[in-house]
Coordinates of C-alpha atoms in Angstrom, one line a residue:
X987 CA 0.0 0.0 0.0
X988 CA 1.3 3.4 -1.0
X989 CA 1.7 6.2 1.6
X990 CA -0.8 8.3 -0.3
X991 CA -3.3 5.5 -0.1
X992 CA -2.6 5.1 3.7
X993 CA -2.9 8.9 4.2
X994 CA -6.2 8.9 2.3
X995 CA -7.5 6.0 4.5
X996 CA -6.6 7.9 7.7
X997 CA -8.2 11.0 6.4
X998 CA -11.3 9.1 5.6
X999 CA -11.4 7.6 9.1
X1000 CA -11.0 11.0 10.6
X1001 CA -13.7 12.4 8.4
X1002 CA -16.2 9.6 9.4
X1003 CA -15.2 9.9 13.1
X1004 CA -15.9 13.6 13.0
X1005 CA -19.3 13.1 11.5
X1006 CA -20.2 10.7 14.2
X1007 CA -18.5 12.4 17.2
X1008 CA -19.2 16.0 16.5
X1009 CA -23.0 15.8 17.1
X1010 CA -22.2 13.8 20.3
X1011 CA -19.8 16.5 21.5
X1012 CA -22.3 19.2 20.7
X1013 CA -25.0 17.3 22.7
X1014 CA -22.5 16.8 25.6
X1015 CA -21.7 20.5 25.7
X1016 CA -25.3 21.5 25.6
X1017 CA -26.4 19.1 28.3
X1018 CA -27.2 20.9 31.6
X1019 CA -27.2 19.7 35.2
X1020 CA -29.0 21.3 38.1
X1021 CA -26.8 21.2 41.2
X1022 CA -27.8 22.2 44.8
X1023 CA -25.1 24.4 46.3
X1024 CA -25.5 24.3 50.1
X1025 CA -24.1 26.8 52.6
X1026 CA -24.3 27.3 56.4
X1027 CA -25.3 30.4 58.4
X1028 CA -25.0 30.9 62.2
X1029 CA -26.8 33.6 64.2
X1030 CA -28.1 34.4 67.7
X1031 CA -31.7 34.2 68.8
X1032 CA -33.4 35.2 72.1
X1033 CA -35.4 32.0 72.2
X1034 CA -35.6 28.6 70.4
X1035 CA -36.9 28.8 66.9
X1036 CA -40.6 27.9 67.0
X1037 CA -42.0 30.2 64.4
X1038 CA -41.1 31.6 61.0
X1039 CA -37.7 33.4 61.1
X1040 CA -36.9 36.5 59.1
X1041 CA -34.3 35.0 56.9
X1042 CA -33.4 37.9 54.7
X1043 CA -30.7 39.1 57.0
X1044 CA -28.9 35.7 57.2
X1045 CA -25.5 35.6 55.6
X1046 CA -23.4 32.5 55.0
X1047 CA -20.9 31.8 57.8
X1048 CA -19.4 28.8 56.0
X1049 CA -19.3 27.9 52.3
X1050 CA -17.6 25.2 50.1
X1051 CA -14.9 27.7 49.2
X1052 CA -13.8 27.8 52.9
X1053 CA -12.9 24.1 52.9
X1054 CA -9.2 23.9 52.3
X1055 CA -8.2 20.2 52.6
X1056 CA -10.6 18.5 50.2
X1057 CA -12.4 19.6 47.0
X1058 CA -15.8 20.5 48.3
X1059 CA -19.1 20.7 46.3
X1060 CA -21.0 22.0 49.3
X1061 CA -21.3 22.2 53.1
X1062 CA -24.5 21.4 55.0
X1063 CA -26.1 19.8 58.1
X1064 CA -24.5 21.9 60.9
X1065 CA -24.4 20.7 64.5
X1066 CA -22.8 22.8 67.3
X1067 CA -21.4 22.0 70.7
X1068 CA -19.3 24.0 73.2
X1069 CA -16.2 22.9 75.0
X1070 CA -13.8 25.0 77.0
X1071 CA -15.4 28.2 75.8
X1072 CA -15.0 27.3 72.1
X1073 CA -17.8 26.5 69.8
X1074 CA -17.3 23.5 67.6
X1075 CA -19.4 23.1 64.5
X1076 CA -19.5 19.7 62.7
X1077 CA -21.1 19.5 59.3
X1078 CA -21.2 17.5 56.1
X1079 CA -18.8 18.2 53.2
X1080 CA -19.6 16.7 49.9
X1081 CA -16.3 15.6 48.5
X1082 CA -16.0 16.0 44.7
X1083 CA -13.4 13.3 44.4
X1084 CA -15.6 10.6 45.8
X1085 CA -19.2 12.0 45.5
X1086 CA -19.6 11.0 49.2
X1087 CA -20.1 13.0 52.3
X1088 CA -17.4 13.4 54.9
X1089 CA -17.5 15.3 58.2
X1090 CA -15.8 18.6 58.6
X1091 CA -15.1 21.0 61.5
X1092 CA -15.2 24.7 62.1
X1093 CA -14.6 26.6 65.3
X1094 CA -15.5 30.0 66.8
X1095 CA -14.8 31.9 70.0
X1096 CA -17.8 34.1 69.8
X1097 CA -20.3 32.2 67.6
X1098 CA -20.0 34.9 64.9
X1099 CA -16.7 34.5 63.2
X1100 CA -16.0 30.9 62.1
X1101 CA -12.7 29.3 61.0
X1102 CA -12.6 26.1 59.0
X1103 CA -10.3 23.6 60.7
X1104 CA -10.2 20.3 58.8
X1105 CA -12.1 17.0 58.0
X1106 CA -12.5 14.9 61.1
X1107 CA -14.3 11.8 59.9
X1108 CA -14.1 10.0 56.6
X1109 CA -15.3 6.5 55.8
X1110 CA -15.8 4.3 52.7
X1111 CA -19.5 5.0 52.9
X1112 CA -21.4 8.3 52.8
X1113 CA -21.6 10.4 56.0
X1114 CA -23.8 13.4 56.7
X1115 CA -25.9 14.9 59.5
X1116 CA -23.2 14.7 62.3
X1117 CA -25.5 14.8 65.4
X1118 CA -23.0 15.5 68.1
X1119 CA -23.7 15.5 71.8
X1120 CA -22.1 15.2 75.2
X1121 CA -22.9 12.5 77.9
X1122 CA -21.0 11.8 81.1
X1123 CA -18.0 13.9 80.1
X1124 CA -17.7 12.1 76.7
X1125 CA -18.5 13.4 73.3
X1126 CA -20.6 11.3 70.9
X1127 CA -21.7 11.6 67.3
X1128 CA -24.5 9.9 65.3
X1129 CA -23.9 10.7 61.7
X1130 CA -26.1 9.4 59.0
X1131 CA -24.7 6.1 57.9
X1132 CA -27.7 4.6 56.0
X1133 CA -25.4 3.0 53.4
X1134 CA -24.2 0.6 56.1
X1135 CA -27.8 -0.3 56.9
X1136 CA -27.1 0.6 60.5
X1137 CA -27.4 3.6 62.9
X1138 CA -23.9 3.9 64.3
X1139 CA -22.7 5.6 67.4
X1140 CA -19.3 7.2 67.4
X1141 CA -17.3 8.3 70.4
X1142 CA -14.5 10.8 70.4
X1143 CA -11.1 9.2 71.1
X1144 CA -9.5 12.7 70.9
X1145 CA -12.0 15.4 70.7
X1146 CA -12.7 16.9 68.2
X1147 CA -10.4 15.2 65.7
X1148 CA -10.6 11.5 66.2
X1149 CA -13.7 9.3 66.4
X1150 CA -14.4 5.6 66.6
X1151 CA -17.5 3.4 66.3
X1152 CA -18.6 2.1 69.7
X1153 CA -22.0 0.7 69.0
X1154 CA -24.3 -0.5 66.2
X1155 CA -27.4 1.0 67.8
X1156 CA -30.2 0.1 65.3
X1157 CA -30.3 -2.1 62.2
X1158 CA -31.9 -0.6 59.1
X1159 CA -31.3 2.1 56.5
X1160 CA -32.6 5.0 58.5
X1161 CA -31.8 8.6 57.7
X1162 CA -30.9 11.5 60.0
X1163 CA -31.3 9.7 63.3
X1164 CA -31.9 12.3 66.0
X1165 CA -31.3 11.4 69.6
X1166 CA -32.5 13.1 72.8
X1167 CA -32.9 12.3 76.5
X1168 CA -36.3 12.6 78.2
X1169 CA -37.6 11.2 81.5
X1170 CA -34.7 9.0 82.2
X1171 CA -34.7 7.4 78.7
X1172 CA -32.9 7.8 75.4
X1173 CA -35.1 8.4 72.4
X1174 CA -34.2 8.3 68.6
X1175 CA -36.4 9.6 65.8
X1176 CA -35.3 8.6 62.3
X1177 CA -36.7 8.7 58.8
X1178 CA -37.1 5.9 56.3
X1179 CA -38.9 5.9 52.9
X1180 CA -41.5 8.6 53.9
X1181 CA -42.0 7.2 57.4
X1182 CA -41.1 8.6 60.8
X1183 CA -39.8 5.9 63.2
X1184 CA -39.3 6.2 67.0
X1185 CA -37.0 4.1 69.2
X1186 CA -36.2 4.2 72.9
X1187 CA -33.7 2.6 75.4
X1188 CA -32.5 2.9 79.0
X1189 CA -28.9 2.4 77.6
X1190 CA -27.3 4.7 75.1
X1191 CA -25.3 1.8 73.5
X1192 CA -27.8 -1.1 73.4
X1193 CA -31.3 -2.5 73.8
X1194 CA -33.0 -0.1 71.5
X1195 CA -36.7 -0.9 71.1
X1196 CA -39.0 0.4 68.4
X1197 CA -42.0 2.3 69.8
X1198 CA -45.4 0.4 69.7
X1199 CA -46.8 3.2 67.5
X1200 CA -43.8 3.4 65.2
X1201 CA -43.8 4.3 62.4
X1202 CA -45.6 7.4 63.8
X1203 CA -46.3 8.7 60.3
X1204 CA -46.3 7.0 56.9
X1205 CA -46.3 7.9 53.2
X1206 CA -45.4 11.5 53.8
X1207 CA -42.1 13.1 52.7
X1208 CA -43.1 16.5 54.1
X1209 CA -42.9 15.8 57.8
X1210 CA -41.1 12.5 58.4
X1211 CA -37.4 13.2 57.7
X1212 CA -35.7 14.8 60.7
X1213 CA -34.3 18.3 60.1
X1214 CA -32.1 19.0 63.1
X1215 CA -31.6 18.5 66.8
X1216 CA -34.6 17.6 69.0
X1217 CA -34.8 20.3 71.7
X1218 CA -36.0 19.5 75.2
X1219 CA -36.5 22.8 77.0
X1220 CA -38.4 23.2 80.3
X1221 CA -40.2 19.9 79.8
X1222 CA -41.2 20.8 76.3
X1223 CA -40.0 18.8 73.3
X1224 CA -39.6 20.2 69.8
X1225 CA -38.8 18.2 66.8
X1226 CA -37.7 19.7 63.5
X1227 CA -38.5 18.0 60.1
X1228 CA -37.5 18.6 56.5
X1229 CA -40.2 19.4 54.0
X1230 CA -39.4 17.7 50.7
X1231 CA -42.0 19.5 48.6
X1232 CA -41.9 21.0 46.0
X1233 CA -38.2 20.0 45.9
X1234 CA -35.7 18.3 48.2
X1235 CA -34.6 20.6 51.1
X1236 CA -37.5 23.0 50.6
X1237 CA -38.2 24.0 54.2
X1238 CA -38.0 23.1 57.9
X1239 CA -41.1 22.6 60.0
X1240 CA -41.4 22.4 63.8
X1241 CA -43.6 20.1 65.9
X1242 CA -44.2 20.2 69.6
X1243 CA -44.4 16.7 71.1
X1244 CA -47.3 16.9 73.7
X1245 CA -47.3 13.3 75.0
X1246 CA -44.4 10.9 75.0
X1247 CA -44.1 7.5 76.8
X1248 CA -43.3 3.9 76.0
X1249 CA -46.9 3.4 74.9
X1250 CA -48.1 6.9 73.7
X1251 CA -47.0 9.6 71.3
X1252 CA -48.8 12.8 70.4
X1253 CA -47.7 16.0 68.7
X1254 CA -48.9 19.2 67.1
X1255 CA -47.5 21.2 64.3
X1256 CA -46.5 24.7 65.2
X1257 CA -45.1 26.3 62.1
X1258 CA -42.8 26.3 59.1
X1259 CA -39.7 27.9 60.6
X1260 CA -37.3 28.0 57.6
X1261 CA -37.7 28.1 53.8
X1262 CA -36.2 29.5 50.7
X1263 CA -36.1 33.2 50.0
X1264 CA -36.9 32.8 46.3
X1265 CA -34.6 35.8 45.7
X1266 CA -32.4 35.5 42.7
X1267 CA -28.8 34.6 43.4
X1268 CA -29.5 34.3 47.2
X1269 CA -27.5 31.5 48.9
X1270 CA -30.8 30.0 50.3
X1271 CA -33.0 30.8 47.3
X1272 CA -34.4 27.3 46.8
X1273 CA -34.8 26.0 50.4
X1274 CA -33.4 25.1 53.8
X1275 CA -33.4 21.7 55.4
X1276 CA -31.5 21.6 58.7
X1277 CA -31.3 23.6 62.0
X1278 CA -29.4 23.2 65.2
X1279 CA -29.7 25.3 68.4
X1280 CA -27.3 25.6 71.3
X1281 CA -28.5 27.2 74.5
X1282 CA -26.0 29.8 75.8
X1283 CA -28.3 31.3 78.4
X1284 CA -32.1 31.7 78.9
X1285 CA -32.3 34.6 76.5
X1286 CA -29.5 33.6 74.1
X1287 CA -29.4 30.7 71.7
X1288 CA -26.8 30.1 69.0
X1289 CA -28.6 28.8 65.9
X1290 CA -27.0 27.1 62.9
X1291 CA -29.0 26.5 59.6
X1292 CA -28.2 25.5 56.1
X1293 CA -29.7 26.6 52.8
X1294 CA -29.2 26.0 49.1
X1295 CA -29.3 27.6 45.7
X1296 CA -30.1 25.4 42.7
X1297 CA -27.4 26.2 40.0
X1298 CA -27.7 25.3 36.3
X1299 CA -24.3 23.9 35.3
X1300 CA -22.8 22.6 32.1
X1301 CA -22.6 18.8 32.5
X1302 CA -19.3 18.5 30.6
X1303 CA -17.6 21.1 32.7
X1304 CA -19.1 19.6 35.9
X1305 CA -17.8 16.2 34.9
X1306 CA -14.3 17.6 34.1
X1307 CA -14.3 19.3 37.5
X1308 CA -15.1 15.9 39.2
X1309 CA -12.3 14.1 37.3
X1310 CA -9.8 16.9 38.1
X1311 CA -10.7 16.6 41.8
X1312 CA -10.1 12.9 41.7
X1313 CA -6.7 13.3 40.0
X1314 CA -5.6 16.1 42.4
X1315 CA -6.7 14.1 45.4
X1316 CA -4.8 11.1 44.2
X1317 CA -1.6 13.2 43.7
X1318 CA -2.1 14.8 47.2
X1319 CA -2.5 11.4 48.9
X1320 CA 0.5 10.0 47.1
X1321 CA 2.7 12.9 48.2
X1322 CA 1.3 12.6 51.7
X1323 CA 2.1 8.8 51.8
X1324 CA 5.6 9.5 50.5
X1325 CA 6.3 12.0 53.2
X1326 CA 5.0 9.6 55.9
X1327 CA 7.2 6.8 54.6
X1328 CA 10.3 9.1 54.5
X1329 CA 9.5 10.3 58.0
X1330 CA 9.3 6.8 59.4
X1331 CA 12.5 5.8 57.5
X1332 CA 14.3 8.7 59.1
X1333 CA 13.1 7.7 62.6
X1334 CA 14.2 4.1 62.0
X1335 CA 17.7 5.1 60.9
X1336 CA 18.1 7.4 63.9
X1337 CA 17.1 4.6 66.2

């Protein structure tokens, strides 16, 4: 075969390929993807949030751009605890390199100015909703771990940076398990497929029993998925729930539990307390879905909420961004492992 014939053959293949691939490339570049960009806001309130808040003055306290150690898509699900006069806020980070949630940490001295610290919990499965609490001088966390088909209890080995699993509390793919202590018993409310489940136990670690009336609510995605810490204040119990209509993470509602025992459960809805602003380009334009409240004093509560803005992105560029995040994460981990090996080698040679 002559070179001119080979050249002609290659040109023909390139021509045919361009005819086939060009329309596909055009379609790929035109394809759009709607992405929810979540952020967190923290503010003070003179009382617990039991009615509609004036959200127009809320500003983001933490965004994905504040996360420095992983490539974050968004931050959400804030939970706050205080230790030695420092506020610690745990929250979900969606890691672009894995498309899974991990748990991050930010701190503040005054509850107003927040500094991102680092990621504190990462597993092979998705993590979110890091419900942190203190019991008998120990710090615990119940993050959402529904991919494991278990509700897992973590305990701080070295607060706030190191955590370990100490109990498999409940079997099942429950979401956003929310624990509270009332009348000498532990209680957990959790969502599952449009249902609200209730469990109780005398022991934090074991012997969890499903309530005789559980599931308390069925076939309702508007009021069954927990949306933040259950507040027990002056013998009143308030539960917060996500409203999934008209879109995921649309609003947060509050219910007052009026009767709770091993045999009975009654509640009444009080109000929608958080929702989207519908204001163009606002960080919470399209909804809010989580709230946590930390009591500083009788007339001062520190409140953390999240909200999202649905952004129309180019699918091709979004995919490239994901691939780039995976590659850069791989390089970073490889360099980190190399430094660790060299450090240990130096220690060994000195010894």
